[in-house]
Amino acid sequence: MSSIASLRHTERLVQLIARAEEASARLVAAPTDGRDRLAAIARREQARASARLDASPLTEATADEVDAGGAVARTKSEESGAREPRGSWSRALRLEGMPTQDIAAIEYANLLAVWDQESVLVQRFARDPLDVLAEIHGRLTDGLVDPAVVGRPRTSEQDVHDGAHGQVVYRGAPVAELADRLAALGHWLRAGADDEPALVVAGVVHERLLEWQPFEAANGRVARVAARLVRRRLDTAGLAVPELDWVADPLAYAREVAATIRRRGDLTRWVEWDAEVTVRALEHAADTAQGRPPPAPPARAVDALAALGEVITVVEYAEAAGVDRATARADLAQLERARLVRPERGTAGLRVRRTRSPDPSADPV
């Protein structure tokens, strides 16, 4: 693999690739009735979550108003002149007197507009990835930044902060290296990525753009859109929304990028984590599209889970269930799909945490 995507195809990653392909096949086979409705829901969910992952204070009321055709048309009609580039909400609020919900409304509307174009962008992304990244950036920042910086590598150093306390989580790539890094990514996507599963390519694109922060603003949103364009090979209708998982803990999301930087570019753990979240979203989307709940785990899995603690290793599960480790992994995957457990981040699927009791009556109210 090139330096763009230095990673190992671990046993865990191979399993996740297989699960993603199985979920993709189920999405293709799912009834088409109701697909537009599910896509409309996914469209709104991903846009709201992606905006909030970039620390937007977007409220449900503002998002609902945009969906109804209100806030953005009013806000844009009141704008005049170019705006300064925004790398974060704190910078935006210092530079602008514009109310935060008006800014949030534009960001949310721009995310929806990009989603609407993805069926076209996905075809072009494979041929001209850098041109498409520049176009995505332009669409996402429409009405928010000076047109002179749209689609161009940033010229100022940029840090990613934790949002709550303003502490630096990691620093973007040096300005002097951005053009070369983007060129290398474009070359890899055109010439080397075809040999990799879509799940892996999406994870690589996602991390590299988050890490490098190539533009003056909207880098997180650009990274997630670009990753979704790749994932469209698995999910053509865009029904899976992994953003809902990431937005549950935005700081962990940023810290995983920082951890990848400390690993000197080894993307193995990032891609595994990204794949775990994506596979959960794909499987949930497939279950929903097929109109049925996930299959129940085997009885031995439920019995073993009830006998074990909150955090469970593959070895502990295998001993409790009386199965070998390969079967233990398969059982834990079914428990995960049933939303009874969730893999612990950074453990390659070797340790899971219970999310609820297999007996609903045992859960606290």
PDB file of C-alpha atoms in Angstrom, residues 1 5-14 17 196 200 263 265-272 348:
ATOM      1  CA  MET A   1       0.000   0.000   0.000  1.00  0.00           C
ATOM      2  CA  ALA A   5      -2.974   4.376   3.000  1.00  0.00           C
ATOM      3  CA  SER A   6      -0.539   2.556   5.249  1.00  0.00           C
ATOM      4  CA  LEU A   7      -2.589  -0.165   6.926  1.00  0.00           C
ATOM      5  CA  ARG A   8      -2.823  -3.898   7.528  1.00  0.00           C
ATOM      6  CA  HIS A   9      -5.746  -6.066   6.527  1.00  0.00           C
ATOM      7  CA  THR A  10      -6.259  -7.575   9.946  1.00  0.00           C
ATOM      8  CA  GLU A  11      -8.623 -10.433  10.681  1.00  0.00           C
ATOM      9  CA  ARG A  12     -11.016  -7.886  12.166  1.00  0.00           C
ATOM     10  CA  LEU A  13     -10.957  -5.698   9.064  1.00  0.00           C
ATOM     11  CA  VAL A  14     -11.529  -8.677   6.772  1.00  0.00           C
ATOM     12  CA  ILE A  17     -15.446  -5.986   4.871  1.00  0.00           C
ATOM     13  CA  GLU A 196      -9.164  -1.862  -2.137  1.00  0.00           C
ATOM     14  CA  VAL A 200     -11.362   0.691   3.276  1.00  0.00           C
ATOM     15  CA  ARG A 263       0.883   6.344  15.060  1.00  0.00           C
ATOM     16  CA  GLY A 265       0.300   7.477   9.590  1.00  0.00           C
ATOM     17  CA  ASP A 266      -0.597   3.832  10.302  1.00  0.00           C
ATOM     18  CA  LEU A 267      -4.317   3.837   9.502  1.00  0.00           C
ATOM     19  CA  THR A 268      -5.098   0.300  10.656  1.00  0.00           C
ATOM     20  CA  ARG A 269      -6.877   1.190  13.892  1.00  0.00           C
ATOM     21  CA  TRP A 270      -8.645   4.191  12.350  1.00  0.00           C
ATOM     22  CA  VAL A 271      -9.951   2.179   9.394  1.00  0.00           C
ATOM     23  CA  GLU A 272     -11.120  -0.605  11.720  1.00  0.00           C
ATOM     24  CA  ALA A 348      -9.853  -4.829  17.048  1.00  0.00           C
TER      25      ALA A 348
END
